[in-house]
GROMACS .gro file of C-alpha atoms in nm:
model
  274
    1UNK     CA    1  -0.826   3.881  -3.716
    2UNK     CA    2  -1.180   3.732  -3.723
    3UNK     CA    3  -1.415   3.711  -4.013
    4UNK     CA    4  -1.789   3.620  -4.012
    5UNK     CA    5  -1.912   3.286  -4.135
    6UNK     CA    6  -2.104   3.368  -4.441
    7UNK     CA    7  -2.414   3.150  -4.326
    8UNK     CA    8  -2.415   3.191  -3.925
    9UNK     CA    9  -2.232   3.534  -3.900
   10UNK     CA   10  -1.985   3.392  -3.628
   11UNK     CA   11  -1.644   3.533  -3.643
   12UNK     CA   12  -1.362   3.255  -3.683
   13UNK     CA   13  -1.002   3.288  -3.721
   14UNK     CA   14  -0.843   3.128  -4.033
   15UNK     CA   15  -0.745   2.844  -4.036
   16UNK     CA   16  -1.037   2.768  -3.810
   17UNK     CA   17  -0.964   2.595  -3.457
   18UNK     CA   18  -1.109   2.271  -3.397
   19UNK     CA   19  -1.428   2.261  -3.195
   20UNK     CA   20  -1.513   2.619  -3.232
   21UNK     CA   21  -1.841   2.648  -3.363
   22UNK     CA   22  -1.780   2.621  -3.737
   23UNK     CA   23  -2.109   2.454  -3.885
   24UNK     CA   24  -2.046   2.097  -3.952
   25UNK     CA   25  -1.681   2.065  -3.764
   26UNK     CA   26  -1.654   1.686  -3.658
   27UNK     CA   27  -1.359   1.780  -3.434
   28UNK     CA   28  -1.306   1.890  -3.086
   29UNK     CA   29  -1.000   2.039  -2.905
   30UNK     CA   30  -0.938   1.692  -2.784
   31UNK     CA   31  -0.959   1.492  -3.138
   32UNK     CA   32  -0.621   1.300  -3.171
   33UNK     CA   33  -0.394   1.475  -3.442
   34UNK     CA   34  -0.186   1.266  -3.675
   35UNK     CA   35   0.153   1.408  -3.743
   36UNK     CA   36   0.336   1.127  -3.921
   37UNK     CA   37   0.236   0.860  -4.171
   38UNK     CA   38   0.269   0.611  -3.895
   39UNK     CA   39   0.005   0.803  -3.692
   40UNK     CA   40  -0.234   0.851  -4.003
   41UNK     CA   41  -0.243   0.451  -4.015
   42UNK     CA   42  -0.267   0.420  -3.646
   43UNK     CA   43  -0.551   0.668  -3.589
   44UNK     CA   44  -0.747   0.573  -3.936
   45UNK     CA   45  -0.748   0.219  -3.804
   46UNK     CA   46  -0.878   0.283  -3.485
   47UNK     CA   47  -1.174   0.514  -3.567
   48UNK     CA   48  -1.473   0.344  -3.459
   49UNK     CA   49  -1.721   0.495  -3.699
   50UNK     CA   50  -1.724   0.774  -3.988
   51UNK     CA   51  -1.795   1.050  -3.731
   52UNK     CA   52  -1.482   0.993  -3.525
   53UNK     CA   53  -1.277   0.914  -3.861
   54UNK     CA   54  -1.388   1.260  -4.016
   55UNK     CA   55  -1.287   1.449  -3.709
   56UNK     CA   56  -0.955   1.263  -3.712
   57UNK     CA   57  -0.896   1.358  -4.076
   58UNK     CA   58  -1.006   1.719  -4.033
   59UNK     CA   59  -0.735   1.802  -3.798
   60UNK     CA   60  -0.444   1.577  -3.984
   61UNK     CA   61  -0.109   1.735  -3.996
   62UNK     CA   62   0.103   1.462  -4.147
   63UNK     CA   63   0.217   1.607  -4.468
   64UNK     CA   64   0.433   1.922  -4.397
   65UNK     CA   65   0.381   2.058  -4.749
   66UNK     CA   66   0.011   2.040  -4.783
   67UNK     CA   67  -0.024   2.185  -4.420
   68UNK     CA   68   0.192   2.503  -4.527
   69UNK     CA   69   0.019   2.542  -4.854
   70UNK     CA   70  -0.367   2.496  -4.698
   71UNK     CA   71  -0.293   2.732  -4.430
   72UNK     CA   72  -0.119   2.985  -4.631
   73UNK     CA   73  -0.406   3.006  -4.871
   74UNK     CA   74  -0.615   3.048  -4.578
   75UNK     CA   75  -0.437   3.345  -4.444
   76UNK     CA   76  -0.235   3.522  -4.703
   77UNK     CA   77  -0.371   3.349  -5.042
   78UNK     CA   78  -0.721   3.405  -5.029
   79UNK     CA   79  -0.926   3.467  -5.365
   80UNK     CA   80  -1.013   3.856  -5.353
   81UNK     CA   81  -1.387   3.750  -5.365
   82UNK     CA   82  -1.374   3.582  -5.054
   83UNK     CA   83  -1.109   3.810  -4.852
   84UNK     CA   84  -1.376   3.896  -4.613
   85UNK     CA   85  -1.463   3.519  -4.525
   86UNK     CA   86  -1.283   3.319  -4.276
   87UNK     CA   87  -1.103   3.019  -4.453
   88UNK     CA   88  -1.152   2.644  -4.274
   89UNK     CA   89  -0.790   2.562  -4.386
   90UNK     CA   90  -0.786   2.229  -4.264
   91UNK     CA   91  -0.823   1.874  -4.427
   92UNK     CA   92  -1.154   1.810  -4.585
   93UNK     CA   93  -1.342   1.543  -4.389
   94UNK     CA   94  -1.586   1.311  -4.568
   95UNK     CA   95  -1.958   1.435  -4.616
   96UNK     CA   96  -2.261   1.264  -4.648
   97UNK     CA   97  -2.484   0.985  -4.521
   98UNK     CA   98  -2.287   0.761  -4.271
   99UNK     CA   99  -2.512   0.454  -4.385
  100UNK     CA  100  -2.451   0.519  -4.743
  101UNK     CA  101  -2.446   0.223  -4.994
  102UNK     CA  102  -2.256   0.468  -5.234
  103UNK     CA  103  -1.883   0.619  -5.200
  104UNK     CA  104  -1.783   0.897  -5.428
  105UNK     CA  105  -1.404   0.894  -5.446
  106UNK     CA  106  -1.264   1.270  -5.575
  107UNK     CA  107  -0.904   1.399  -5.607
  108UNK     CA  108  -0.843   1.664  -5.337
  109UNK     CA  109  -1.005   1.980  -5.187
  110UNK     CA  110  -0.984   2.294  -5.386
  111UNK     CA  111  -0.784   2.565  -5.236
  112UNK     CA  112  -1.056   2.817  -5.260
  113UNK     CA  113  -1.353   2.551  -5.235
  114UNK     CA  114  -1.326   2.290  -4.956
  115UNK     CA  115  -1.020   2.463  -4.804
  116UNK     CA  116  -1.242   2.766  -4.756
  117UNK     CA  117  -1.579   2.609  -4.673
  118UNK     CA  118  -1.483   2.290  -4.487
  119UNK     CA  119  -1.691   2.055  -4.700
  120UNK     CA  120  -1.653   1.849  -4.983
  121UNK     CA  121  -1.701   1.972  -5.312
  122UNK     CA  122  -1.835   2.327  -5.166
  123UNK     CA  123  -1.819   2.674  -5.289
  124UNK     CA  124  -1.686   2.613  -5.625
  125UNK     CA  125  -1.795   2.541  -5.989
  126UNK     CA  126  -1.696   2.191  -5.931
  127UNK     CA  127  -1.957   2.143  -5.671
  128UNK     CA  128  -2.177   2.336  -5.858
  129UNK     CA  129  -2.202   2.061  -6.131
  130UNK     CA  130  -2.161   1.789  -5.882
  131UNK     CA  131  -2.434   1.851  -5.618
  132UNK     CA  132  -2.687   1.960  -5.910
  133UNK     CA  133  -2.629   1.603  -6.070
  134UNK     CA  134  -2.660   1.453  -5.721
  135UNK     CA  135  -2.985   1.637  -5.673
  136UNK     CA  136  -3.109   1.525  -5.984
  137UNK     CA  137  -3.042   1.157  -5.911
  138UNK     CA  138  -3.206   1.219  -5.564
  139UNK     CA  139  -2.920   1.182  -5.360
  140UNK     CA  140  -2.889   1.552  -5.245
  141UNK     CA  141  -3.152   1.745  -5.054
  142UNK     CA  142  -3.078   2.043  -5.281
  143UNK     CA  143  -2.887   2.147  -5.601
  144UNK     CA  144  -2.655   2.398  -5.450
  145UNK     CA  145  -2.374   2.367  -5.190
  146UNK     CA  146  -2.215   2.718  -5.154
  147UNK     CA  147  -2.112   2.690  -4.744
  148UNK     CA  148  -2.097   2.472  -4.455
  149UNK     CA  149  -2.421   2.532  -4.273
  150UNK     CA  150  -2.613   2.574  -4.587
  151UNK     CA  151  -2.897   2.313  -4.533
  152UNK     CA  152  -2.759   2.062  -4.751
  153UNK     CA  153  -2.776   1.689  -4.689
  154UNK     CA  154  -2.728   1.367  -4.878
  155UNK     CA  155  -2.884   1.041  -4.852
  156UNK     CA  156  -2.729   0.699  -4.961
  157UNK     CA  157  -2.401   0.846  -5.085
  158UNK     CA  158  -2.089   0.979  -4.888
  159UNK     CA  159  -1.813   1.193  -5.050
  160UNK     CA  160  -1.447   1.112  -4.964
  161UNK     CA  161  -1.113   1.203  -5.144
  162UNK     CA  162  -0.780   1.053  -5.229
  163UNK     CA  163  -0.608   1.345  -5.085
  164UNK     CA  164  -0.765   1.531  -4.797
  165UNK     CA  165  -0.551   1.861  -4.810
  166UNK     CA  166  -0.558   2.127  -5.089
  167UNK     CA  167  -0.233   2.073  -5.267
  168UNK     CA  168  -0.050   2.313  -5.491
  169UNK     CA  169  -0.140   2.312  -5.851
  170UNK     CA  170  -0.399   2.042  -5.764
  171UNK     CA  171  -0.134   1.768  -5.760
  172UNK     CA  172  -0.035   1.576  -5.448
  173UNK     CA  173   0.290   1.383  -5.475
  174UNK     CA  174   0.311   1.016  -5.474
  175UNK     CA  175   0.414   1.035  -5.065
  176UNK     CA  176   0.124   1.248  -5.008
  177UNK     CA  177  -0.130   1.019  -5.163
  178UNK     CA  178   0.050   0.684  -4.975
  179UNK     CA  179   0.017   0.897  -4.630
  180UNK     CA  180  -0.340   0.991  -4.697
  181UNK     CA  181  -0.440   0.653  -4.832
  182UNK     CA  182  -0.510   0.493  -4.459
  183UNK     CA  183  -0.816   0.737  -4.438
  184UNK     CA  184  -0.976   0.619  -4.748
  185UNK     CA  185  -0.893   0.252  -4.651
  186UNK     CA  186  -1.082   0.313  -4.330
  187UNK     CA  187  -1.359   0.472  -4.500
  188UNK     CA  188  -1.396   0.190  -4.728
  189UNK     CA  189  -1.387  -0.073  -4.447
  190UNK     CA  190  -1.639   0.105  -4.263
  191UNK     CA  191  -1.884   0.101  -4.568
  192UNK     CA  192  -1.800  -0.234  -4.697
  193UNK     CA  193  -2.094  -0.430  -4.520
  194UNK     CA  194  -2.388  -0.248  -4.737
  195UNK     CA  195  -2.117  -0.082  -5.023
  196UNK     CA  196  -2.270  -0.167  -5.353
  197UNK     CA  197  -2.092   0.093  -5.571
  198UNK     CA  198  -1.807   0.344  -5.593
  199UNK     CA  199  -1.807   0.654  -5.826
  200UNK     CA  200  -1.436   0.750  -5.899
  201UNK     CA  201  -1.391   1.112  -6.028
  202UNK     CA  202  -1.084   1.132  -6.241
  203UNK     CA  203  -0.819   0.884  -6.286
  204UNK     CA  204  -0.659   0.946  -5.948
  205UNK     CA  205  -0.985   0.887  -5.791
  206UNK     CA  206  -0.989   0.568  -5.982
  207UNK     CA  207  -0.640   0.455  -5.886
  208UNK     CA  208  -0.722   0.523  -5.517
  209UNK     CA  209  -1.016   0.314  -5.511
  210UNK     CA  210  -0.864   0.038  -5.657
  211UNK     CA  211  -0.551   0.072  -5.475
  212UNK     CA  212  -0.776   0.069  -5.135
  213UNK     CA  213  -0.927  -0.242  -5.279
  214UNK     CA  214  -0.611  -0.410  -5.330
  215UNK     CA  215  -0.479  -0.329  -4.968
  216UNK     CA  216  -0.797  -0.450  -4.803
  217UNK     CA  217  -0.775  -0.793  -4.988
  218UNK     CA  218  -1.057  -0.746  -5.222
  219UNK     CA  219  -1.044  -0.923  -5.543
  220UNK     CA  220  -0.953  -0.679  -5.821
  221UNK     CA  221  -0.981  -0.760  -6.207
  222UNK     CA  222  -0.607  -0.800  -6.371
  223UNK     CA  223  -0.465  -0.674  -6.559
  224UNK     CA  224  -0.581  -0.348  -6.404
  225UNK     CA  225  -0.916  -0.211  -6.524
  226UNK     CA  226  -0.831   0.130  -6.730
  227UNK     CA  227  -0.985   0.435  -6.631
  228UNK     CA  228  -1.228   0.623  -6.872
  229UNK     CA  229  -1.564   0.793  -6.840
  230UNK     CA  230  -1.822   0.523  -6.809
  231UNK     CA  231  -1.576   0.264  -6.743
  232UNK     CA  232  -1.680  -0.009  -6.495
  233UNK     CA  233  -1.516  -0.269  -6.308
  234UNK     CA  234  -1.645  -0.541  -6.059
  235UNK     CA  235  -1.450  -0.558  -5.718
  236UNK     CA  236  -1.537  -0.829  -5.464
  237UNK     CA  237  -1.491  -0.808  -5.124
  238UNK     CA  238  -1.359  -1.075  -4.904
  239UNK     CA  239  -1.691  -1.197  -4.808
  240UNK     CA  240  -1.788  -1.263  -5.161
  241UNK     CA  241  -1.994  -0.929  -5.206
  242UNK     CA  242  -1.965  -0.753  -5.561
  243UNK     CA  243  -1.912  -0.372  -5.550
  244UNK     CA  244  -1.921  -0.175  -5.879
  245UNK     CA  245  -1.648   0.073  -5.940
  246UNK     CA  246  -1.800   0.344  -6.209
  247UNK     CA  247  -1.550   0.611  -6.356
  248UNK     CA  248  -1.653   0.955  -6.450
  249UNK     CA  249  -1.438   1.244  -6.579
  250UNK     CA  250  -1.378   1.484  -6.281
  251UNK     CA  251  -1.618   1.750  -6.247
  252UNK     CA  252  -1.327   2.013  -6.293
  253UNK     CA  253  -1.364   2.338  -6.499
  254UNK     CA  254  -1.117   2.215  -6.735
  255UNK     CA  255  -1.368   1.939  -6.830
  256UNK     CA  256  -1.684   2.113  -6.805
  257UNK     CA  257  -1.594   2.426  -6.972
  258UNK     CA  258  -1.472   2.249  -7.263
  259UNK     CA  259  -1.745   1.984  -7.308
  260UNK     CA  260  -1.517   1.693  -7.191
  261UNK     CA  261  -1.790   1.638  -6.939
  262UNK     CA  262  -2.154   1.725  -7.001
  263UNK     CA  263  -2.460   1.733  -6.751
  264UNK     CA  264  -2.589   1.413  -6.975
  265UNK     CA  265  -2.243   1.232  -6.933
  266UNK     CA  266  -2.239   1.283  -6.549
  267UNK     CA  267  -2.592   1.186  -6.492
  268UNK     CA  268  -2.557   0.868  -6.703
  269UNK     CA  269  -2.257   0.761  -6.474
  270UNK     CA  270  -2.449   0.851  -6.170
  271UNK     CA  271  -2.725   0.643  -6.277
  272UNK     CA  272  -2.521   0.351  -6.295
  273UNK     CA  273  -2.453   0.348  -5.918
  274UNK     CA  274  -2.810   0.248  -5.859
   0.00000   0.00000   0.00000
């Protein structure tokens, strides 16, 4: 069964095969596929740039539970309001400026957000909050992010995640986080020569950023910096360059609906990245 893309109208099967014309799809039919944790390490480490890294991320199949879940949502578990749309059903590649001086590290794709649209924080209320804030700060070309191909562009910032597939109940396992960590490590390595700041959304994003820095041989303060909204730590690259790590509560509905995270709080955290 094929359904029309909400922007282009082109019909796609769900999950979307790589290289078939989905807007923003970084992969081709020939992109190498990681099927084991060892292959993730090899393919991540050998990615020459963010374009190839994103392509390889977007076809990864190294975590059987996550593959089964993301594809089941894309076929039989779609939200009723999106039942007439194709679902990406693949890992969420990074999104944004390949020459960014700021990285944003999230948790994982949402089942009916990134897993549907193929773009980080796109198509759900979390994305509504995040991109509106990035637009206010001058990082995003528009305040809305509702579908791949909607014209959104980012400048100066790149969005990645601790885990690249939608997990059941939004809870990846320890093994899944470990398997996915090599993709983040490569993102950080490629950004490091110009990186000035990292925004971590939630404690998992915070821990993922700290873990990546340690694995890459960066100097990380001890004891381990504690996460909190507005928390800040200075990480130092092996070359001696300081990189600010800034924490923010996640833009989840649980936080934004209850007022735990307000627009002013999010704007203040983003302002500290400058």
